[in-house]
Every structure is written in C-alpha cells, then in structure tokens.
PDB file of C-alpha atoms in Angstrom:
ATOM      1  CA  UNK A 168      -5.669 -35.690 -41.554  1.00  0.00           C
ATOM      2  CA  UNK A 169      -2.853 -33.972 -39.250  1.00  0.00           C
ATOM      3  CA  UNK A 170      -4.530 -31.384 -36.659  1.00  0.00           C
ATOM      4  CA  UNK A 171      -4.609 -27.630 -37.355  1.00  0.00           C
ATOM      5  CA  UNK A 172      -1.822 -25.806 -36.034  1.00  0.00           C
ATOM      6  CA  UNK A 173      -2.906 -22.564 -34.516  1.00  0.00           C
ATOM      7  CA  UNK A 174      -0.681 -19.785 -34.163  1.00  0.00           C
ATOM      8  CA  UNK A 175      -1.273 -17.131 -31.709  1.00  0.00           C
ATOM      9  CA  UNK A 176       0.691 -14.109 -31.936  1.00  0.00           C
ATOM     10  CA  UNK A 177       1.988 -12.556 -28.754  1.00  0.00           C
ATOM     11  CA  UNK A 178       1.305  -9.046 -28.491  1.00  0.00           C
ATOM     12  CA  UNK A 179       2.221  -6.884 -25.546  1.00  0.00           C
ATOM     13  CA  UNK A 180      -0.618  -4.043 -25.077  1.00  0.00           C
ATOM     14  CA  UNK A 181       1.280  -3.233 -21.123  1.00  0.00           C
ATOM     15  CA  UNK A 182       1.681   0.785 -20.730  1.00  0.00           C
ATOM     16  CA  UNK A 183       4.999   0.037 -19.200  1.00  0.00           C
ATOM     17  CA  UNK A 184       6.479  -2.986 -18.249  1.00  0.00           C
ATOM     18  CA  UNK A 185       8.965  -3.367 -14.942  1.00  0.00           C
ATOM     19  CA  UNK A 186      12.055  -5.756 -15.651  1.00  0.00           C
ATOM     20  CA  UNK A 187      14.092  -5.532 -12.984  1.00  0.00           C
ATOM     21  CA  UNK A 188      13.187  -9.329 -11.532  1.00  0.00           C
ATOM     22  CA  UNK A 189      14.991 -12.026 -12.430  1.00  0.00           C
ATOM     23  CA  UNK A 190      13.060 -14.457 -11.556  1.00  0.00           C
ATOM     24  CA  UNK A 191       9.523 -15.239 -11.680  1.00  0.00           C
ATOM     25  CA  UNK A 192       6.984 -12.504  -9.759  1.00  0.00           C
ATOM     26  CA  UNK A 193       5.385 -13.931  -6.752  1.00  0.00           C
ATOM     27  CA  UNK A 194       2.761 -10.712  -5.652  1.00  0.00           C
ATOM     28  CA  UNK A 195       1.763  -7.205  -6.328  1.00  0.00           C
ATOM     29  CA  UNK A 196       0.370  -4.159  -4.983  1.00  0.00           C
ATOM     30  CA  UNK A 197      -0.264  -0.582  -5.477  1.00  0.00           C
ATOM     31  CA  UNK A 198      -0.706   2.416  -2.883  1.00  0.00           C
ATOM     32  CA  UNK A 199      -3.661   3.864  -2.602  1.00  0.00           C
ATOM     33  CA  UNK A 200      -3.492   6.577  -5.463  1.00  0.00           C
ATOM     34  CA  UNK A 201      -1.711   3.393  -8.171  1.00  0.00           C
ATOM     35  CA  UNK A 202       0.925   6.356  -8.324  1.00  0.00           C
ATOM     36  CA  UNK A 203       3.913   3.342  -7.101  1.00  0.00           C
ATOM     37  CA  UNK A 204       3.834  -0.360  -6.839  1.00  0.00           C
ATOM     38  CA  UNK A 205       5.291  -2.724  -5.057  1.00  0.00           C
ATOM     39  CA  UNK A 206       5.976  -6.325  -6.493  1.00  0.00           C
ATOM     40  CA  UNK A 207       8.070  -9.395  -5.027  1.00  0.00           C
ATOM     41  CA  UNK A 208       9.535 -12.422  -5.924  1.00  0.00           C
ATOM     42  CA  UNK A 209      11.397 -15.596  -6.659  1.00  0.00           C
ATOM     43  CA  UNK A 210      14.787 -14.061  -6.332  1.00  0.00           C
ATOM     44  CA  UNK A 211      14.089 -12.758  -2.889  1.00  0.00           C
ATOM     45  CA  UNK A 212      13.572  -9.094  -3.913  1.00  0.00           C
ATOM     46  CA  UNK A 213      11.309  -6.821  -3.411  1.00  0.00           C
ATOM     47  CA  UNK A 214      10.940  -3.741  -5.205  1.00  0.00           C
ATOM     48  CA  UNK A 215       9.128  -0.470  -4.821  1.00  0.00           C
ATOM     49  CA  UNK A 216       8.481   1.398  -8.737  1.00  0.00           C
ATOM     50  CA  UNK A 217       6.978   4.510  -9.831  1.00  0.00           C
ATOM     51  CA  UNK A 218       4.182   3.296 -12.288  1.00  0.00           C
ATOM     52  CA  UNK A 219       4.693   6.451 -14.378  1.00  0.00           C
ATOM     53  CA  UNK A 220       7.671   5.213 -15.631  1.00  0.00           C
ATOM     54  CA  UNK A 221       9.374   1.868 -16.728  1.00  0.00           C
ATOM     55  CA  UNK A 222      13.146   2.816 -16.761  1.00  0.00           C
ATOM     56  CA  UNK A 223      13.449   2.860 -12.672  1.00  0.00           C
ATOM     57  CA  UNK A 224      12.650   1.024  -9.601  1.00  0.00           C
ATOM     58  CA  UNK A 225      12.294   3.805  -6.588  1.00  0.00           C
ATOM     59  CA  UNK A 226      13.952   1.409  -4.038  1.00  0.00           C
ATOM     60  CA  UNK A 227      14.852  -2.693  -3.560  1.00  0.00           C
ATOM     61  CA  UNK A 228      14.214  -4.161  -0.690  1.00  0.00           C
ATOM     62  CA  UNK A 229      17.185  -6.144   0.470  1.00  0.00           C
ATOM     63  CA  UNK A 230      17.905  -9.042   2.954  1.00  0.00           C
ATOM     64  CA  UNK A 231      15.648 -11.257   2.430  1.00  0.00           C
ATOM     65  CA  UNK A 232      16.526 -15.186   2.465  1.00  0.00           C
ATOM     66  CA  UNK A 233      13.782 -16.426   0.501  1.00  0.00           C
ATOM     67  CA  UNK A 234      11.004 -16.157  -2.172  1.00  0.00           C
ATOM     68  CA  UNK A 235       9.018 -12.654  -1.481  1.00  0.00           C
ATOM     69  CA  UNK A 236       5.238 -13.631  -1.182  1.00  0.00           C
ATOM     70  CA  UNK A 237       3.896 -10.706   0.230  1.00  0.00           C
ATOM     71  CA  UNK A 238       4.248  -6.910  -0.221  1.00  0.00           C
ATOM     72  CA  UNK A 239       1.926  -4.063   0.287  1.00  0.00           C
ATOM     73  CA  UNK A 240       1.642  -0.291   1.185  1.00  0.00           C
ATOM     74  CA  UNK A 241       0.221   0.803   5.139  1.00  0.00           C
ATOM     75  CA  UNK A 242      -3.122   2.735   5.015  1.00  0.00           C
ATOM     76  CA  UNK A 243      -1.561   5.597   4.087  1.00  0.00           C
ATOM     77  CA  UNK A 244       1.225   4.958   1.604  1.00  0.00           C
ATOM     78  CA  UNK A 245       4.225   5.667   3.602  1.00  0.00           C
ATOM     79  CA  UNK A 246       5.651   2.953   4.721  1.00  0.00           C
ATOM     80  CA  UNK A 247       5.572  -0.918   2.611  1.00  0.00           C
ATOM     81  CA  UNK A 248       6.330  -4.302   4.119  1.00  0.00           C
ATOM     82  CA  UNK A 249       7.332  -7.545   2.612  1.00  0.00           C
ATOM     83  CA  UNK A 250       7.545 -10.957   3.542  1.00  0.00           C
ATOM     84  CA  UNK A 251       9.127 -13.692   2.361  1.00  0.00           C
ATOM     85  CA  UNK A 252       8.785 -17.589   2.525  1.00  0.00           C
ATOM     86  CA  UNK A 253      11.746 -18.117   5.029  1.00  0.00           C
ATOM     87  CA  UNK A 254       9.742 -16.109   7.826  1.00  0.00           C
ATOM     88  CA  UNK A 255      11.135 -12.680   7.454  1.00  0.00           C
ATOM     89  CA  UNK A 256       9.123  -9.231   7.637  1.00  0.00           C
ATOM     90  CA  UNK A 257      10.687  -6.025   6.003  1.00  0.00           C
ATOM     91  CA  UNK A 258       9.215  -2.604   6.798  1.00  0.00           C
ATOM     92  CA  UNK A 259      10.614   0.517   4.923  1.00  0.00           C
ATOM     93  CA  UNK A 260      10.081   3.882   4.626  1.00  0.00           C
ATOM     94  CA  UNK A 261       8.570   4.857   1.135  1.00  0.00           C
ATOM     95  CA  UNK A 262       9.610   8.259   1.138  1.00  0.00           C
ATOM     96  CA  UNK A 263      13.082   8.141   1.797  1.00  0.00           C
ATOM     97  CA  UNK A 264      13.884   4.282   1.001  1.00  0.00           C
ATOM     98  CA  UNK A 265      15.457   3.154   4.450  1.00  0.00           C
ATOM     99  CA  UNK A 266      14.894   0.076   6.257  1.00  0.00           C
ATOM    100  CA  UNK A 267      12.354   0.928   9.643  1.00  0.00           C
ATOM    101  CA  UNK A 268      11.830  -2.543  11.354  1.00  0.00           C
ATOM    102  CA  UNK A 269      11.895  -6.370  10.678  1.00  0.00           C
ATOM    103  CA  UNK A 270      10.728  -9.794  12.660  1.00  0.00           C
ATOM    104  CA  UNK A 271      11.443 -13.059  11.782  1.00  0.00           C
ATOM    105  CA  UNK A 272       9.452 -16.028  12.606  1.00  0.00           C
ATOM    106  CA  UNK A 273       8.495 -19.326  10.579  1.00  0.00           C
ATOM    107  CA  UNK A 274       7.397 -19.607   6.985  1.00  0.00           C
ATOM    108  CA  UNK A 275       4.700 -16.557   6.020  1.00  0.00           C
ATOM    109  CA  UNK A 276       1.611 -17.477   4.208  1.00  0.00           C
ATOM    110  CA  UNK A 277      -0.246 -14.354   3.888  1.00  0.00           C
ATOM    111  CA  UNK A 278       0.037 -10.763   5.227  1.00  0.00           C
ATOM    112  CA  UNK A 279      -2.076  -7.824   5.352  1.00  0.00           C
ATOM    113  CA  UNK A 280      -1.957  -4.243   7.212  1.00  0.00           C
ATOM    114  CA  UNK A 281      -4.779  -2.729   9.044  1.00  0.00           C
ATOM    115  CA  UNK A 282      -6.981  -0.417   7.217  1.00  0.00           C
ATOM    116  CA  UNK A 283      -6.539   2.831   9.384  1.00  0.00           C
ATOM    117  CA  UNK A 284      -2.928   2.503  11.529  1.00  0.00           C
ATOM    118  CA  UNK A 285       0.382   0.844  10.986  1.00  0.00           C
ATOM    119  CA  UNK A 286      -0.946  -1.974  12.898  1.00  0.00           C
ATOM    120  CA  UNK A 287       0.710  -5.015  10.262  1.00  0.00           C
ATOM    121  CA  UNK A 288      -0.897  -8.825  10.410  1.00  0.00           C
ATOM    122  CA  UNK A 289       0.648 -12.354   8.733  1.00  0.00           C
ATOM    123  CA  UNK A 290       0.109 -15.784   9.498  1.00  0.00           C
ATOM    124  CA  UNK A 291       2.005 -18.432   9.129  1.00  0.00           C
ATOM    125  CA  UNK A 292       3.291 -22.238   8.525  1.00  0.00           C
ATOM    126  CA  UNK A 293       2.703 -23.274  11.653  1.00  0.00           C
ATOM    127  CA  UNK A 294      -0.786 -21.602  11.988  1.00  0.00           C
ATOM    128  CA  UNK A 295       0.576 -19.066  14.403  1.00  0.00           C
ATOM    129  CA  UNK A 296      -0.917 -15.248  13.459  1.00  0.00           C
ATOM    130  CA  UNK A 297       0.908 -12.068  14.191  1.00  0.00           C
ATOM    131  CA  UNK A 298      -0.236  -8.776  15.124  1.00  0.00           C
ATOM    132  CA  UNK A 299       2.782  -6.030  15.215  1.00  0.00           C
ATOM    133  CA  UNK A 300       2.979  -2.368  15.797  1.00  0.00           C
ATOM    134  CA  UNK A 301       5.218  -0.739  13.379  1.00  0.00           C
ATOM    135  CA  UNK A 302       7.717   0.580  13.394  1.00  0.00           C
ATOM    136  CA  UNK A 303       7.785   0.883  17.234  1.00  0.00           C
ATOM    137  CA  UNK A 304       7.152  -2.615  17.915  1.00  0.00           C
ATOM    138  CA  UNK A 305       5.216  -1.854  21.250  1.00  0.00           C
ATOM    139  CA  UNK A 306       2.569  -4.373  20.102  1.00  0.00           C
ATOM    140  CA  UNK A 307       3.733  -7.821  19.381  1.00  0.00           C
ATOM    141  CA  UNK A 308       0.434 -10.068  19.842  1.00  0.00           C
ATOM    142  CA  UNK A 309      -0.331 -13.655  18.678  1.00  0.00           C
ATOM    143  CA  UNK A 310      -3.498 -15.423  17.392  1.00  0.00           C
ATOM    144  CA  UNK A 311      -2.527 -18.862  18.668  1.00  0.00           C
ATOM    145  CA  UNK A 312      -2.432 -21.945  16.177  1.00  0.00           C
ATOM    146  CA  UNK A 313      -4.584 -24.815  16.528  1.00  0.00           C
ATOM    147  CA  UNK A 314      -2.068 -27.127  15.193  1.00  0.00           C
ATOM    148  CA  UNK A 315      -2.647 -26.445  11.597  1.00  0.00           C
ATOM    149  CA  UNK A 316      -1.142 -24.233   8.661  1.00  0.00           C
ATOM    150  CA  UNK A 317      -3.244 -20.395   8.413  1.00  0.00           C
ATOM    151  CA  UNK A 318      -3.293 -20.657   4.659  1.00  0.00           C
ATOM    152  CA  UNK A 319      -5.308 -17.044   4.436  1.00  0.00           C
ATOM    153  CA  UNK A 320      -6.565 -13.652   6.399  1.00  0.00           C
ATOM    154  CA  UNK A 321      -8.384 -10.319   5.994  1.00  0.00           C
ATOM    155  CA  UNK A 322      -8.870  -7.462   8.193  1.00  0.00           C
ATOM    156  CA  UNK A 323     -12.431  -6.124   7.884  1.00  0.00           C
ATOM    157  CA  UNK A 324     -13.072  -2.695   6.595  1.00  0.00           C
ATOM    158  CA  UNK A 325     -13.039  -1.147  10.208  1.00  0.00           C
ATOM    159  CA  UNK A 326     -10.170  -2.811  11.249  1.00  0.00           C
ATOM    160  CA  UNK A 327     -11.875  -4.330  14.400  1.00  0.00           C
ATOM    161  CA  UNK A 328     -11.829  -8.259  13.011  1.00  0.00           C
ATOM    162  CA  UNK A 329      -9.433 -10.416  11.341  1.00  0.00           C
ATOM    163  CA  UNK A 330     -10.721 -13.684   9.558  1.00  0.00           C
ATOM    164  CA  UNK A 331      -8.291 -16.225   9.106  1.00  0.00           C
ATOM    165  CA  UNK A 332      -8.802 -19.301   6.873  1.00  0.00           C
ATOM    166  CA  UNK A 333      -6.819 -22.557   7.986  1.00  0.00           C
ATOM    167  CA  UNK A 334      -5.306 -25.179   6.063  1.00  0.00           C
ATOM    168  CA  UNK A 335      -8.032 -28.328   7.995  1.00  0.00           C
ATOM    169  CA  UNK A 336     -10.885 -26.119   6.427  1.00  0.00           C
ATOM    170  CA  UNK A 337     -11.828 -23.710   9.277  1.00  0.00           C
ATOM    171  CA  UNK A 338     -12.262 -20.145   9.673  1.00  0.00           C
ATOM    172  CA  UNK A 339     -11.717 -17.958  12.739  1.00  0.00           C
ATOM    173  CA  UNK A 340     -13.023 -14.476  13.669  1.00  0.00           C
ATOM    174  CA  UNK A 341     -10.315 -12.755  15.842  1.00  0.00           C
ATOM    175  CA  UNK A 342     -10.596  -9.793  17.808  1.00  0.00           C
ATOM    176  CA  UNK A 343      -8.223  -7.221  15.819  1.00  0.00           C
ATOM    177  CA  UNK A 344      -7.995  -5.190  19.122  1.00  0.00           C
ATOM    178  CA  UNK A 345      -7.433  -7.658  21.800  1.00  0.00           C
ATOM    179  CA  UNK A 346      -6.437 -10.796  19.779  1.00  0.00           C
ATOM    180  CA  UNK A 347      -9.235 -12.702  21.433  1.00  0.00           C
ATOM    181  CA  UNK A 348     -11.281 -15.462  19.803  1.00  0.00           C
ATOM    182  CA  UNK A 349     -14.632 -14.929  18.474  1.00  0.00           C
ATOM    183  CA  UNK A 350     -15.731 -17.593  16.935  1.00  0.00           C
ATOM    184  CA  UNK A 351     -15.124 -20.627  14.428  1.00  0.00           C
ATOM    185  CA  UNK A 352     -16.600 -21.788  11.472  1.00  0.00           C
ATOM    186  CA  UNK A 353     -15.880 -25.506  10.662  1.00  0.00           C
ATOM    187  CA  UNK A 354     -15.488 -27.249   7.088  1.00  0.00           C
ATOM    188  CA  UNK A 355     -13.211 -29.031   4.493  1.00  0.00           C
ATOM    189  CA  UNK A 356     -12.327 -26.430   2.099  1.00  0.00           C
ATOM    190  CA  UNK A 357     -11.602 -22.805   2.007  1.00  0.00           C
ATOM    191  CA  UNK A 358     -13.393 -21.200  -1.057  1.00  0.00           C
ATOM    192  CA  UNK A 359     -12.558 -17.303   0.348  1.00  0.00           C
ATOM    193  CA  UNK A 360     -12.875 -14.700   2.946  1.00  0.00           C
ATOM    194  CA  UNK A 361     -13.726 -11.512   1.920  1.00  0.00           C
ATOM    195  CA  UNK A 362     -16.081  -8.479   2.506  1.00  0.00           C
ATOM    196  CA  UNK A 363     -18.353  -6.859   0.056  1.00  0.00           C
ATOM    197  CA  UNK A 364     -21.695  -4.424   0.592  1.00  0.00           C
ATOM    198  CA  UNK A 365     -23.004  -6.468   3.631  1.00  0.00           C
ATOM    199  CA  UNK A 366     -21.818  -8.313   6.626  1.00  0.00           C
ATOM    200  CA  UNK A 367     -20.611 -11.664   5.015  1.00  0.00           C
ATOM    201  CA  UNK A 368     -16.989 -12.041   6.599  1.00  0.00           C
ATOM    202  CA  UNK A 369     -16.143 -15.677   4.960  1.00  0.00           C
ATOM    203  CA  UNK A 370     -17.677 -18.377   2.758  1.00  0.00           C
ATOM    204  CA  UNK A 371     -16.192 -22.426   2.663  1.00  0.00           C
ATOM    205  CA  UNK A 372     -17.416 -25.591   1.229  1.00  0.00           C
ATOM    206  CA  UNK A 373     -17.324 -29.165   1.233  1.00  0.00           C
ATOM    207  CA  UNK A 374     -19.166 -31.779  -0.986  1.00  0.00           C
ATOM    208  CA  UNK A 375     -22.175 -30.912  -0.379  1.00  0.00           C
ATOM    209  CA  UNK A 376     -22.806 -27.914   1.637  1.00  0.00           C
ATOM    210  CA  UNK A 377     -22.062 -23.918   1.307  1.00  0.00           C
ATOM    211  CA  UNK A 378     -21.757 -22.318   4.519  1.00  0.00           C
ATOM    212  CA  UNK A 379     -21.637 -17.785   4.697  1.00  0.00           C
ATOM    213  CA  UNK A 380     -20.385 -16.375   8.074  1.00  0.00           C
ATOM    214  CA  UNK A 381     -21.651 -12.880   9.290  1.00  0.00           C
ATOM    215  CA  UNK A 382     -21.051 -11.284  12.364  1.00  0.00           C
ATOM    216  CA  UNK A 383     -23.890 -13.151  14.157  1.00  0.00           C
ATOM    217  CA  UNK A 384     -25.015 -15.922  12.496  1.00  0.00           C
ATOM    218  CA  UNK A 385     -23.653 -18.443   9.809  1.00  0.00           C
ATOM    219  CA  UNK A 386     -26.299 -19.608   7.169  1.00  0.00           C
ATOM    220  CA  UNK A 387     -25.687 -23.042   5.546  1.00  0.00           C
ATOM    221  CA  UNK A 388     -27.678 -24.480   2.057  1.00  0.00           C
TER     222      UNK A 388
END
C-alpha cells in the first residue's frame, strides 16, 4: 500500500509583504513604534521600509561587501546600523537617508546598540568586541578576545553591562562604561543570554549541568 500523499496548500495571510531582496533574508528589526523596519541580507543589502506600505523601501543601504547579518534602529529611531559578514559597520541617518559613519574590522557575529545613547556594540570572528560612539567616533573601545570566536551579546536594560557568549562555551560580564572585565562564567554550550523580570543575565549548559548567572552569584543544578 503506497503512502498517503499530503498536500498542504500555501496560503499567504502577511499584511504586506517586502520584495525588494534578492536573495535570501538574513535579520530583521523594527524601531521602537514598528512604524519602519529594517531587514538585511544575502545580497549584501540592507534596507530600511515603511511597514505601512509594501510598494517602497524608504532607503538601501549600500557598500557593503558581504552577507548583511545585522541591522537595527538606535534607542531612539533615528539613526540604523548594519553589519555585514566581511567586517563592515554602516550607520545612517533614518530621517534623511545619508550615510553618517562606518568601521571595518573582521567578520561580525552579532551587534546590538545601547539602550539609552548611540553608544553601538558587535563582536566578532576573532572574539574581539567593539564599543563605538556614533556618529562622532570619540569612543572606540575593545573587549579583548580570549582567543576564541564571540558567537553572541546583550546589553542589559540599563545599559551598564554587556554579556557576551563565546564560541568555547563561556560567558563574560563586561563593564558597558569602562570596558572592564567583571566576571566569567565557564561551560560547553551556550543555551542564551538574556534578561527578563529579575537579575538572571545568562544561562549555558553542558551534559549534565544548568548553570544561571546574576549579578552576584551563579547558581548551578
């Protein structure tokens, strides 16, 4: 007796739908009132859209080399940055679409602004972290590598701590203000960082343990 074939229709229930990539779409974001998003991908774009509509893209981002894993708004919507797998960071103006500062370093992995000032984070391939001012560029700060890829990171609500997850299975708390060390939390696997109702900054596991970080102790079971 031959198998069943199932067919499953494919139905599209999006409000609108943005088709101006042309290759597959790596990450995506939304400012802070989901009135524009910003989206990158595999054929080294990013682009800025108003959500209201599905006809137009606001602005492209142009010039960069490589995928586009990363793109988000700053704390208040005015300015969006985008990074891309070849090691380039893109920071435009929303408002008027024009290109206000850019670094290049080695491969990014992640990126992430700071809650309350255009203060702009990313780590990278080499396990290297950056901390930039933009678009002045006064600040230009390092979390130094340990010799291993930073795979993840999060700024806290407050904006005083970064956590970074790294590729060998450990997580560091960073000083977001003076890019010192605070602490490290050793293991095999990242599982995730993030920060709910509570002080847990960052969670990781191995066969058979579960370990949860907070600001002053870590509590393993």
């Amino acid at each position: 007796m031959e198998d069943d074939i199932i067919i499953i229709e494919d139905t599209d229930d999006a409000v609108n739908t943005f088709v101006f990539h042309s290759d597959p779409v790596f990450c995506c974001n939304f400012d802070k009132v989901g009135i524009m998003a910003v989206t990158g991908g595999q054929d080294d774009r990013a682009i800025v859209w108003d959500t209201n509509t599905d006809q137009q893209a606001k602005f492209i981002v142009t010039g960069h080399r490589d995928s586009v894993i990363a793109a988000d708004f700053n704390h208040d919507s005015s300015l969006v940055a985008s990074a891309d797998m070849d090691g380039m960071i893109q920071v435009w103006n929303v408002s008027s679409g024009s290109h206000e500062w850019d670094f290049e370093t080695t491969e990014i992995t992640w990126m992430a602004w700071h809650p309350t000032t255009n203060l702009l984070f990313a780590g990278t391939i080499d396990g290297n972290c950056w901390k930039w001012s933009v678009p002045d560029g006064v600040t230009c700060e390092v979390f130094p590598t340990h010799g291993v890829a930073s795979s993840c990171g999060r700024l806290l609500e407050n904006g005083s701590k970064c956590v970074v997850g790294y590729q060998d299975g450990s997580v560091k708390l960073w000083d977001a203000n003076n890019s010192s060390l605070i602490g490290t939390l050793h293991g095999n696997n990242i599982c995730c960082i993030h920060e709910k109702a509570g002080p847990k900054l960052c969670s990781h596991f191995n066969a058979s343990s579960v370990a949860l970080s907070t600001i002053n102790k870590v509590y393993c079971a």
